[in-house]
Coordinates of C-alpha atoms and ligand atoms in Angstrom, one line a residue:
Chain A
M1 CA 25.0 75.4 -65.8
R2 CA 22.7 72.6 -66.8
I3 CA 23.9 69.1 -66.4
L4 CA 22.2 66.1 -68.2
A5 CA 23.2 62.9 -66.4
M6 CA 22.8 59.3 -66.5
D7 CA 23.6 56.1 -65.4
T8 CA 22.9 52.4 -66.8
A9 CA 25.4 50.1 -64.7
T10 CA 22.9 49.2 -61.8
S11 CA 19.2 47.7 -62.5
A12 CA 17.9 51.4 -62.9
I13 CA 17.8 53.4 -66.1
T14 CA 18.3 56.6 -64.7
V15 CA 18.4 60.2 -65.8
A16 CA 18.6 63.7 -64.2
V17 CA 18.7 67.6 -65.4
H18 CA 20.9 69.6 -62.7
D19 CA 21.4 73.3 -62.8
G20 CA 24.5 73.0 -60.6
E21 CA 22.9 74.1 -57.5
A22 CA 19.8 71.4 -57.4
V23 CA 18.2 68.3 -59.4
L24 CA 15.6 70.1 -61.6
A25 CA 14.1 66.5 -62.6
A26 CA 15.0 63.1 -61.9
R27 CA 13.3 59.9 -63.6
S28 CA 14.4 56.0 -63.0
T29 CA 12.9 52.8 -64.5
I30 CA 13.9 49.8 -63.0
D31 CA 14.7 47.4 -65.9
A32 CA 18.1 45.4 -66.1
R33 CA 17.3 44.3 -69.8
R34 CA 16.1 47.2 -71.7
H35 CA 18.4 50.1 -71.8
T36 CA 18.8 50.1 -75.3
E37 CA 14.8 50.5 -75.6
L38 CA 14.2 52.7 -72.6
L39 CA 17.2 55.3 -72.3
A40 CA 16.5 58.0 -75.0
P41 CA 12.8 58.1 -74.4
L42 CA 13.8 58.6 -70.4
I43 CA 16.2 61.3 -71.5
L44 CA 13.4 63.3 -73.5
E45 CA 11.3 62.9 -70.6
T46 CA 13.6 64.2 -67.9
L47 CA 14.1 67.0 -70.4
A48 CA 11.0 68.0 -70.5
A49 CA 10.2 67.7 -67.0
A50 CA 13.0 69.9 -66.5
S51 CA 11.7 72.6 -69.0
T52 CA 15.5 72.1 -70.6
T53 CA 15.9 71.7 -74.2
A54 CA 18.6 69.6 -75.8
D55 CA 20.5 72.4 -77.1
E56 CA 20.5 74.1 -73.4
V57 CA 22.3 71.1 -71.8
T58 CA 25.9 72.3 -71.2
H59 CA 27.6 69.5 -69.5
V60 CA 26.7 65.5 -69.9
A61 CA 27.9 63.3 -67.0
V62 CA 27.5 59.2 -66.8
G63 CA 28.3 56.6 -64.8
T64 CA 31.1 54.7 -65.6
G65 CA 30.4 51.3 -63.7
P66 CA 31.6 49.1 -62.9
G67 CA 28.3 47.6 -64.1
P68 CA 27.3 44.7 -66.5
F69 CA 28.9 45.2 -69.6
T70 CA 26.1 45.5 -72.2
G71 CA 23.9 48.3 -70.4
L72 CA 26.8 49.9 -69.0
R73 CA 27.8 50.6 -72.8
V74 CA 24.3 51.9 -73.8
G75 CA 24.7 54.6 -71.1
L76 CA 28.4 55.3 -72.1
V77 CA 27.6 55.8 -75.8
T78 CA 24.3 57.7 -75.5
A79 CA 26.6 60.2 -73.0
Q80 CA 29.3 60.1 -75.6
T81 CA 27.2 60.8 -78.4
F82 CA 24.9 63.4 -76.8
A83 CA 27.9 65.3 -76.2
H84 CA 29.4 65.3 -79.4
A85 CA 26.4 66.2 -81.2
R86 CA 25.6 69.0 -79.0
G87 CA 29.7 69.9 -79.1
I88 CA 29.6 70.2 -75.1
S89 CA 31.8 67.9 -72.8
V90 CA 31.0 64.6 -71.0
H91 CA 32.2 63.8 -67.4
G92 CA 32.3 60.2 -66.0
V93 CA 31.4 59.5 -62.7
C94 CA 32.2 55.8 -60.7
S95 CA 28.5 54.4 -60.4
L96 CA 29.7 53.4 -56.7
D97 CA 30.6 56.6 -55.9
A98 CA 27.0 57.8 -56.8
L99 CA 25.7 55.2 -54.6
A100 CA 28.4 56.1 -51.6
A101 CA 27.1 59.6 -52.1
A102 CA 23.5 59.2 -52.0
A103 CA 24.1 57.4 -48.8
A104 CA 26.0 60.3 -47.0
Q105 CA 23.1 62.6 -48.0
Q106 CA 20.8 60.1 -46.4
G107 CA 22.8 61.0 -43.2
H108 CA 24.8 58.0 -43.2
E109 CA 28.0 58.6 -41.0
G110 CA 31.5 56.0 -40.9
D111 CA 32.4 53.1 -42.9
L112 CA 30.3 52.0 -45.7
L113 CA 30.4 49.0 -48.2
V114 CA 28.9 49.5 -51.6
A115 CA 28.2 46.2 -53.4
T116 CA 26.4 45.6 -56.7
D117 CA 25.1 42.6 -58.7
A118 CA 28.3 42.1 -61.2
R119 CA 26.2 38.5 -62.2
R120 CA 28.2 35.4 -62.0
K121 CA 27.7 35.0 -58.6
E122 CA 29.9 38.0 -58.2
V123 CA 29.9 41.8 -56.6
Y124 CA 31.2 44.8 -57.7
W125 CA 32.4 46.8 -54.4
A126 CA 34.3 49.3 -53.0
R127 CA 34.7 51.0 -49.3
Y128 CA 33.6 54.8 -48.7
R129 CA 33.8 56.5 -45.6
C130 CA 30.8 58.8 -45.0
A131 CA 31.1 62.4 -42.7
A132 CA 28.5 65.1 -42.8
G133 CA 26.7 64.5 -46.0
Q134 CA 30.2 63.5 -47.8
S135 CA 31.9 60.5 -49.0
S136 CA 35.3 59.1 -49.8
A137 CA 35.7 56.4 -51.4
L138 CA 38.7 54.2 -49.6
D139 CA 39.3 51.5 -52.3
E140 CA 39.2 51.2 -56.3
P141 CA 36.3 49.4 -57.3
T142 CA 37.0 45.4 -57.4
V143 CA 34.5 42.7 -58.7
T144 CA 35.0 39.3 -56.5
K145 CA 32.7 36.3 -54.8
P146 CA 31.0 38.1 -52.1
A147 CA 32.4 35.5 -50.1
D148 CA 35.7 36.3 -50.6
L149 CA 35.5 40.1 -49.2
P150 CA 37.3 40.1 -46.1
D151 CA 35.0 39.5 -42.6
G152 CA 35.6 43.4 -41.6
V153 CA 34.2 44.4 -44.9
R154 CA 31.6 42.0 -45.5
T155 CA 30.0 43.2 -42.4
L156 CA 29.8 46.9 -43.0
P157 CA 26.6 48.9 -43.9
T158 CA 25.9 48.0 -47.2
A159 CA 24.3 50.0 -50.0
G160 CA 23.7 48.6 -53.7
R161 CA 21.7 45.4 -54.8
G162 CA 24.9 43.0 -53.3
A163 CA 23.2 42.5 -49.6
G164 CA 19.8 41.9 -51.0
L165 CA 21.4 39.0 -53.1
Y166 CA 23.7 37.4 -50.7
P167 CA 21.6 38.3 -47.0
E168 CA 24.0 35.5 -45.3
L169 CA 27.1 37.3 -46.9
L170 CA 26.3 40.5 -46.9
P171 CA 24.0 40.9 -44.0
H172 CA 23.7 44.8 -43.0
A173 CA 21.6 46.3 -46.0
L174 CA 21.5 50.1 -45.5
A175 CA 18.5 51.8 -45.7
P176 CA 18.7 55.3 -43.7
G177 CA 14.9 56.7 -43.0
G178 CA 13.4 53.8 -44.9
V179 CA 15.3 55.1 -48.3
D180 CA 16.7 51.7 -49.9
L181 CA 19.9 52.6 -51.6
L182 CA 19.9 49.9 -54.4
D183 CA 20.5 51.4 -57.5
V184 CA 21.9 54.6 -58.7
D185 CA 20.1 57.7 -58.8
A186 CA 21.2 60.2 -61.9
G187 CA 20.2 62.8 -59.6
V188 CA 22.7 62.5 -56.7
L189 CA 25.3 61.5 -59.6
A190 CA 24.7 64.7 -61.5
G191 CA 25.4 66.3 -58.1
V192 CA 28.9 64.6 -58.1
A193 CA 29.5 65.5 -61.1
A194 CA 28.6 69.2 -60.6
A195 CA 31.2 69.2 -57.8
G196 CA 33.7 67.6 -59.6
I197 CA 33.2 70.0 -63.1
T198 CA 33.1 73.1 -60.5
A199 CA 36.2 71.9 -58.8
G200 CA 38.3 71.0 -62.3
R201 CA 38.5 67.7 -61.5
K202 CA 39.5 65.4 -64.4
M203 CA 36.5 62.7 -64.6
P204 CA 37.7 60.4 -67.7
I205 CA 34.7 58.1 -69.3
E206 CA 36.4 55.0 -69.7
P207 CA 34.3 52.3 -68.9
L208 CA 35.1 50.1 -65.5
Y209 CA 34.8 46.7 -67.1
L210 CA 37.2 45.0 -64.4
R211 CA 36.6 41.9 -66.4
R212 CA 39.1 40.8 -69.8
P213 CA 36.6 39.8 -72.7
D214 CA 38.5 36.7 -73.3
A215 CA 37.6 35.5 -69.7
V216 CA 33.8 35.5 -71.0
A217 CA 33.9 34.5 -74.4
A218 CA 37.2 32.5 -75.6
A219 CA 36.8 31.0 -79.2
P220 CA 36.3 27.6 -79.3
E221 CA 39.7 25.6 -79.5
P222 CA 40.7 24.4 -83.1
K223 CA 40.8 20.4 -83.3
S224 CA 41.5 18.4 -86.5
S225 CA 42.8 19.7 -89.8
L226 CA 39.4 20.5 -90.6
R227 CA 38.8 22.9 -87.5
P228 CA 36.0 25.3 -88.0
S229 CA 36.9 28.1 -90.1
P230 CA 36.9 31.6 -88.4
R231 CA 33.4 32.4 -90.0
Q232 CA 32.1 29.2 -88.7
Q233 CA 33.5 30.2 -85.2
Q234 CA 32.0 33.5 -85.6
R235 CA 28.5 32.0 -86.4
D236 CA 29.0 29.6 -83.0
L237 CA 29.8 32.6 -81.2
R238 CA 26.9 34.5 -82.4
R239 CA 24.6 31.7 -81.7
A240 CA 26.1 31.4 -78.2
A241 CA 25.7 34.9 -77.6
E242 CA 22.1 35.3 -78.9
R243 CA 21.2 32.0 -76.6
E244 CA 22.7 34.2 -73.8
A245 CA 20.7 37.0 -74.7
R246 CA 17.4 35.7 -75.0
G247 CA 18.3 34.0 -71.3
G248 CA 19.7 36.8 -69.9
E249 CA 22.3 39.1 -69.8
A250 CA 24.3 39.0 -73.8
T251 CA 27.7 39.0 -72.9
Q252 CA 28.6 38.2 -69.7
Chain B
M1 CA 10.1 66.0 -98.4
T2 CA 11.1 68.0 -102.1
D3 CA 15.0 68.3 -101.5
A4 CA 17.0 65.4 -101.0
P5 CA 17.4 64.4 -97.3
L6 CA 21.0 64.1 -95.7
V7 CA 21.1 61.1 -93.7
L8 CA 23.7 59.6 -91.3
G9 CA 23.5 56.0 -91.1
I10 CA 25.0 53.8 -88.5
E11 CA 26.3 50.0 -88.7
T12 CA 27.6 47.7 -85.5
S13 CA 26.1 44.6 -86.5
C14 CA 29.1 42.7 -86.4
D15 CA 32.9 43.6 -86.1
E16 CA 32.6 46.8 -88.7
T17 CA 31.8 50.1 -86.7
G18 CA 30.5 52.0 -90.2
V19 CA 29.3 55.5 -90.3
G20 CA 27.9 56.7 -93.9
I21 CA 26.6 60.1 -95.2
V22 CA 24.3 59.9 -97.9
H23 CA 22.3 62.9 -99.6
G24 CA 19.3 61.4 -101.2
T25 CA 21.1 59.1 -103.6
E26 CA 24.6 60.4 -103.4
L27 CA 27.0 59.0 -101.4
L28 CA 29.2 61.6 -99.4
F29 CA 31.4 59.4 -97.3
D30 CA 31.6 56.0 -96.1
A31 CA 34.0 55.7 -92.8
I32 CA 34.4 52.2 -91.2
A33 CA 36.5 51.2 -88.3
S34 CA 37.2 47.6 -87.9
S35 CA 37.9 45.5 -85.1
V36 CA 39.1 42.6 -87.1
D37 CA 42.8 42.4 -86.1
E38 CA 41.6 42.5 -82.4
H39 CA 39.8 39.3 -83.1
A40 CA 42.7 37.5 -84.9
R41 CA 43.9 36.2 -81.6
F42 CA 40.8 34.8 -80.5
G43 CA 40.4 32.9 -83.7
G44 CA 37.3 34.8 -84.9
V45 CA 34.7 37.5 -83.8
V46 CA 34.3 37.7 -80.0
P47 CA 31.0 39.8 -79.2
E48 CA 32.5 41.0 -76.3
V49 CA 35.5 42.3 -78.1
A50 CA 33.7 43.8 -81.0
S51 CA 31.3 45.9 -78.7
R52 CA 34.3 47.3 -76.6
A53 CA 35.4 47.9 -79.8
H54 CA 32.3 49.6 -81.1
L55 CA 32.1 51.8 -78.1
E56 CA 35.4 53.5 -78.5
A57 CA 35.1 53.8 -82.3
M58 CA 31.7 55.3 -82.5
V59 CA 32.0 59.1 -81.9
P60 CA 35.4 59.1 -83.7
T61 CA 34.1 57.4 -86.6
I62 CA 31.0 59.8 -86.3
E63 CA 33.3 62.4 -86.5
R64 CA 35.4 61.3 -89.2
A65 CA 32.7 60.4 -91.7
C66 CA 31.5 64.4 -90.8
R67 CA 34.7 66.0 -91.8
E68 CA 35.5 63.9 -94.6
A69 CA 31.9 64.4 -96.1
G70 CA 32.0 68.3 -95.1
V71 CA 28.8 68.0 -93.1
A72 CA 27.9 69.6 -89.8
L73 CA 25.3 67.1 -87.5
S74 CA 23.5 69.8 -87.2
D75 CA 23.0 69.7 -91.3
L76 CA 21.5 66.5 -91.2
D77 CA 17.8 65.7 -92.0
G78 CA 17.8 62.3 -90.4
I79 CA 19.6 59.6 -88.9
S80 CA 19.3 55.8 -89.5
V81 CA 20.7 52.8 -87.9
T82 CA 21.2 49.0 -88.3
S83 CA 18.4 47.5 -85.6
G84 CA 19.1 43.6 -86.8
P85 CA 20.1 41.0 -87.3
G86 CA 23.6 40.8 -85.7
L87 CA 25.3 40.4 -82.4
A88 CA 23.2 41.7 -80.0
G89 CA 25.6 43.4 -77.9
A90 CA 27.1 45.0 -80.9
L91 CA 23.7 46.3 -82.3
M92 CA 22.9 48.0 -79.0
V93 CA 25.8 50.3 -79.5
G94 CA 24.8 51.6 -82.7
V95 CA 21.2 52.2 -81.6
A96 CA 22.0 53.6 -78.7
S97 CA 24.6 56.0 -80.3
A98 CA 21.7 56.8 -83.0
K99 CA 19.0 57.4 -80.3
A100 CA 21.5 59.7 -78.7
L101 CA 22.0 61.8 -82.2
A102 CA 18.1 62.0 -82.6
V103 CA 17.6 63.1 -79.7
A104 CA 20.3 65.8 -79.3
L105 CA 19.8 66.8 -82.8
G106 CA 15.8 66.9 -82.7
K107 CA 16.0 64.5 -85.9
P108 CA 13.8 61.5 -86.8
L109 CA 15.4 58.3 -86.4
Y110 CA 14.9 55.1 -88.8
G111 CA 15.8 51.9 -87.5
V112 CA 16.6 49.2 -90.3
N113 CA 17.1 45.9 -91.3
H114 CA 20.8 45.0 -92.1
L115 CA 19.8 42.6 -95.1
A116 CA 17.6 45.5 -96.8
S117 CA 20.3 47.9 -96.2
H118 CA 22.7 45.5 -98.5
V119 CA 19.9 45.6 -101.4
A120 CA 19.6 49.5 -100.9
V121 CA 23.4 50.5 -101.1
D122 CA 23.3 50.1 -104.9
I123 CA 21.2 53.1 -105.1
V124 CA 23.8 55.5 -104.2
E125 CA 26.2 53.3 -106.7
H126 CA 23.6 52.7 -109.8
G127 CA 20.6 55.1 -109.2
P128 CA 17.1 54.4 -108.1
L129 CA 16.1 50.3 -107.6
P130 CA 14.0 48.9 -110.4
E131 CA 10.8 47.9 -108.5
P132 CA 10.5 44.9 -108.2
T133 CA 14.5 44.3 -107.9
M134 CA 15.4 40.5 -107.1
A135 CA 18.4 40.4 -104.4
M136 CA 21.2 37.7 -104.2
L137 CA 22.8 38.4 -100.9
V138 CA 26.0 36.1 -100.2
S139 CA 28.5 36.6 -97.7
G140 CA 30.1 34.8 -94.9
G141 CA 27.0 35.8 -93.0
H142 CA 24.3 35.7 -95.3
S143 CA 23.0 33.5 -98.5
S144 CA 19.4 34.6 -99.5
L145 CA 17.5 35.4 -102.6
L146 CA 15.0 37.8 -102.0
L147 CA 11.9 39.5 -103.8
V148 CA 12.1 43.5 -103.4
P149 CA 8.8 45.0 -104.6
D150 CA 10.1 48.0 -102.3
V151 CA 13.0 48.4 -100.5
T152 CA 11.5 50.6 -97.8
H153 CA 9.0 48.3 -96.8
D154 CA 8.4 45.5 -98.7
I155 CA 10.9 42.2 -99.0
R156 CA 10.2 38.7 -99.0
S157 CA 12.4 36.0 -98.8
L158 CA 12.3 33.4 -101.6
G159 CA 14.9 31.4 -100.1
A160 CA 18.1 31.0 -98.2
T161 CA 21.1 28.9 -97.1
I162 CA 20.0 25.7 -95.1
D163 CA 23.3 25.3 -93.9
D164 CA 26.7 27.0 -94.5
A165 CA 26.5 30.5 -95.6
A166 CA 28.7 30.6 -99.2
G167 CA 31.2 32.8 -98.1
E168 CA 31.9 30.0 -95.1
A169 CA 32.0 27.5 -97.9
F170 CA 34.8 29.4 -99.6
D171 CA 36.8 29.7 -96.2
K172 CA 36.5 25.9 -95.6
V173 CA 37.5 24.9 -98.7
A174 CA 40.5 27.7 -98.7
R175 CA 41.3 25.6 -95.9
V176 CA 41.2 22.4 -97.2
L177 CA 43.8 23.7 -99.8
G178 CA 46.3 25.1 -97.5
L179 CA 45.3 28.6 -98.8
P180 CA 44.9 31.5 -96.1
F181 CA 41.9 33.3 -94.6
P182 CA 39.6 34.9 -95.9
G183 CA 39.1 32.1 -98.4
G184 CA 37.1 34.1 -100.8
P185 CA 39.7 36.0 -102.4
H186 CA 42.7 33.4 -102.6
I187 CA 40.5 30.8 -104.3
D188 CA 39.4 33.3 -106.7
R189 CA 42.9 34.0 -107.5
V190 CA 44.1 30.2 -107.5
A191 CA 40.9 29.5 -109.7
S192 CA 42.2 31.7 -112.4
D193 CA 45.3 29.1 -113.1
G194 CA 43.2 26.5 -112.8
Q195 CA 40.9 24.5 -115.4
I196 CA 37.3 23.1 -114.5
T197 CA 37.9 19.4 -114.1
I198 CA 36.1 17.7 -111.5
D199 CA 32.1 18.0 -111.3
F200 CA 31.6 18.6 -108.1
P201 CA 27.6 18.3 -106.6
R202 CA 25.4 21.6 -107.1
G203 CA 23.2 21.2 -103.7
L204 CA 19.7 21.4 -103.7
S205 CA 19.2 21.1 -107.8
S206 CA 17.7 17.7 -108.3
R207 CA 14.7 17.4 -109.5
K208 CA 13.0 16.6 -105.6
D209 CA 15.2 19.2 -104.4
M210 CA 13.9 21.9 -106.6
E211 CA 10.2 21.3 -105.6
R212 CA 11.1 21.3 -101.9
H213 CA 14.1 23.7 -101.7
R214 CA 13.6 25.7 -105.2
F215 CA 15.6 28.9 -104.0
D216 CA 17.3 27.6 -101.2
F217 CA 20.9 26.7 -101.1
S218 CA 23.4 24.2 -99.2
F219 CA 26.8 24.2 -99.6
S220 CA 27.9 21.6 -96.4
G221 CA 27.6 18.6 -99.0
L222 CA 29.8 20.4 -101.8
K223 CA 32.5 21.1 -98.9
T224 CA 32.6 17.7 -97.8
A225 CA 32.9 16.5 -101.5
V226 CA 35.8 18.4 -101.8
T227 CA 37.5 17.0 -99.0
R228 CA 36.9 13.5 -100.0
W229 CA 38.1 14.2 -103.3
V230 CA 41.3 15.7 -101.9
Q231 CA 41.8 13.4 -99.2
S232 CA 41.4 10.8 -101.8
E233 CA 43.9 12.2 -104.2
Q234 CA 46.5 12.7 -101.3
A235 CA 45.6 8.9 -100.1
A236 CA 46.6 7.9 -103.5
G237 CA 49.7 9.4 -103.3
R238 CA 48.9 11.8 -106.0
E239 CA 49.7 15.8 -106.0
V240 CA 46.7 17.7 -105.2
P241 CA 46.0 19.8 -108.7
V242 CA 44.9 23.1 -106.0
A243 CA 44.2 25.4 -109.1
D244 CA 41.8 22.9 -110.9
V245 CA 39.8 21.7 -107.5
A246 CA 39.5 25.4 -106.5
A247 CA 38.2 26.5 -110.1
S248 CA 35.9 23.0 -109.9
F249 CA 34.6 24.2 -106.4
Q250 CA 33.8 27.9 -107.3
E251 CA 32.2 26.6 -110.4
A252 CA 29.9 24.8 -108.3
V253 CA 28.9 27.3 -106.1
V254 CA 28.5 29.9 -108.8
D255 CA 26.9 27.6 -110.9
V256 CA 23.8 27.1 -108.3
L257 CA 23.7 30.7 -107.1
T258 CA 23.6 32.5 -110.6
R259 CA 21.2 29.7 -111.9
K260 CA 18.8 29.9 -109.0
A261 CA 19.0 33.8 -109.3
V262 CA 18.3 33.9 -112.6
L263 CA 15.3 31.2 -112.2
A264 CA 13.9 33.5 -109.7
C265 CA 13.8 36.5 -111.9
T266 CA 12.3 34.6 -114.8
E267 CA 9.6 32.6 -112.6
Y268 CA 8.6 36.0 -110.6
D269 CA 9.0 38.0 -114.0
V270 CA 11.6 40.3 -112.2
A271 CA 13.5 42.3 -114.7
A272 CA 16.6 43.5 -112.3
L273 CA 19.0 41.1 -110.5
Q274 CA 21.3 42.8 -107.8
V275 CA 24.1 41.2 -106.3
G276 CA 25.5 42.1 -102.5
G277 CA 27.7 40.8 -99.7
G278 CA 31.4 40.1 -99.8
V279 CA 31.4 36.9 -102.1
A280 CA 29.9 39.4 -105.0
A281 CA 33.4 40.8 -105.5
N282 CA 34.0 37.0 -106.6
T283 CA 35.0 37.3 -110.7
R284 CA 33.5 34.3 -111.6
L285 CA 30.5 34.7 -110.0
R286 CA 30.2 38.5 -111.4
A287 CA 31.1 37.0 -114.7
M288 CA 29.0 34.2 -115.0
T289 CA 26.1 36.1 -113.4
Q290 CA 26.6 38.7 -116.3
Q291 CA 26.4 36.2 -118.9
R292 CA 23.4 34.4 -118.0
C293 CA 21.5 37.8 -117.0
D294 CA 22.4 38.7 -120.6
D295 CA 21.1 35.6 -122.0
A296 CA 17.7 36.0 -119.9
G297 CA 17.6 39.8 -120.8
I298 CA 17.9 40.9 -117.2
L299 CA 19.7 43.9 -115.9
L300 CA 22.2 42.9 -113.4
R301 CA 23.4 45.7 -110.9
I302 CA 26.3 45.0 -108.2
P303 CA 27.8 47.5 -106.2
R304 CA 31.6 48.3 -105.8
P305 CA 33.3 45.7 -103.5
G306 CA 33.6 48.5 -100.6
L307 CA 30.0 48.8 -100.6
C308 CA 29.1 44.9 -101.0
T309 CA 30.6 44.4 -97.6
D310 CA 29.2 45.9 -94.3
N311 CA 29.6 49.1 -93.9
G312 CA 27.8 52.6 -93.3
A313 CA 26.6 54.1 -96.4
M314 CA 24.2 50.9 -97.0
V315 CA 22.2 52.3 -93.8
A316 CA 22.4 55.4 -94.8
S317 CA 21.3 55.0 -98.2
L318 CA 18.2 52.8 -97.1
G319 CA 17.4 55.7 -94.5
A320 CA 17.2 58.3 -97.0
Q321 CA 15.1 56.0 -99.1
M322 CA 12.8 55.9 -96.2
M323 CA 12.6 59.6 -95.9
I324 CA 11.9 60.1 -99.7
K325 CA 9.3 57.6 -99.9
G326 CA 7.7 59.4 -96.8
R327 CA 7.9 56.6 -94.4
P328 CA 6.8 56.9 -90.8
A329 CA 9.7 57.6 -88.4
S330 CA 10.6 54.8 -85.8
D331 CA 10.0 55.1 -82.4
L332 CA 12.6 56.2 -79.9
S333 CA 12.1 53.1 -78.1
L334 CA 13.2 50.8 -81.0
P335 CA 15.1 47.3 -79.5
A336 CA 17.7 46.2 -81.4
D337 CA 16.8 42.8 -82.2
S338 CA 19.7 40.0 -83.0
S339 CA 17.6 37.5 -85.0
L340 CA 15.2 40.5 -86.7
P341 CA 13.5 38.7 -90.0
V342 CA 14.3 40.1 -93.5
T343 CA 10.5 40.6 -93.6
D344 CA 10.9 43.6 -91.3
V345 CA 12.4 46.1 -92.9
Q346 CA 11.9 48.9 -90.6
T347 CA 11.7 48.8 -86.8
G348 CA 10.1 50.8 -84.1
L349 CA 7.4 51.6 -86.6
P350 CA 3.9 53.5 -84.8
V351 CA 1.8 50.1 -83.6
H352 CA -1.2 51.7 -85.8
V353 CA 0.8 51.4 -89.2
D354 CA 0.2 47.7 -90.3
H355 CA 2.6 46.0 -92.8
D356 CA 0.6 46.1 -96.1
H357 CA 2.0 42.5 -97.4
A358 CA 1.7 39.2 -96.5
H359 CA 4.9 38.0 -94.3
Ligands
LIG401 ZN1 26.1 42.1 -94.0

């Protein structure tokens, strides 16, 4: 087994090659804006570091989010296309699961909150239970304002960037042994995928958007009989999207 | 490269997921998946809806293009992809997918300009482009006059619209006349029963404008003139002669477009004009351009309508030209650039390669 794993749901662009037992090589770059530019070169670099050629890869694993849409899609379409081109299977892993697995591997015991940056003053989150190096999910991932999390959840030890972004609301950033657990590590994600593949689990690759598109970009309301044409609206929307892209996330 | 290169091209700049496969100058298959129906309920293209649809359609469209073309991905010589201009999030899906193909297959990648691809598509329709060619791109998104000495690396913008695109003018006037969207084909159909009875203004054609905006276009004033004319007829209680208004409006658009295009050919001593974009399907535009090109001794080339609108074949065609002409492959770190200027025909060029023409 030779797994090529990648994730673009958090602030890291992260790639790993895993042989089913251990990580052969892993590379990460922290850059929440340049997934399109950096992911493919990082894959080449990681494959080379693992002395693995593209045609030796037997499985592809990818983080399915939740995460900011534009970056998330770059990882998903890259994984799907790579797998299709090589005629191999592609397996999805919830990106929050990979963060929880990392916490468990670092020796965390007991309940855990994973809370990542969802932009727009919200976090993606789920609770996990960690024991003996293993983690299991207690919730489906959700997106919400950190203040709206139940008190008993907010005060849990927290992995992901949520605690750093909202320290008053999520006070217990988890850093076992000085290792911060801010972003997904594709090496850990590859291990989760390897276990799933071995167990024959279904691992769908549908993106976990958790938000509807019309909530982020509703078309302007037509007014008079001379309302803007669909193409005018399209141009307006395109300009709005470009403005956003210059200032930050293109579509979120 | 001695043999004709086999190139797969990916286009995702707006709401169409296009994958085309070209063998040198021969089109093998052009696969399109459109999310236009999903946008209808929003009244326009919503970038996030388009991007989600691209992700869902990407691999199935690649699969279909290969199957219909009878090509295995491992047979490809190169991959090309629209890297701009367009919707940022939509472009990123295509660019990332193209890079994944390049990495998985070990093939060169060419990041290309969407507008340049509109020009290059005519090569699979009518053979090699005369060099130089004059190109007029007219659609809902573009209205440009381009001087094209070499479609693989030297395109100069002579003029563009300063307000609405030509296709937008058709849509807006169709709405004023109570015709459905998209306006182009409906105005074309209705106008064929009408007479050119109203002398609507020709934008940017006055002596002063011909100095400052010689090859630019403006359609906003024309749209306003049509609206006022229709409203005054309605106010006077007269029935609006829809067919005549459509014919007169269409004549005004087509007159300016073709006059400036032919003038550009004459002044720059270019013997061939190519027309692309959705508006190139307009019958009056085709007829008048043909007439004026014949009169001026200019060769006119217009691809079939399916290749005038956005598609993957045009991207594959430009990629194949890049390979035939020995242009360097793009770097795998090439970005998606939503506002890529038309003068940047290729993106992700190695930094030591300088553009050998003035921008
Ligand atoms: Zn176009």
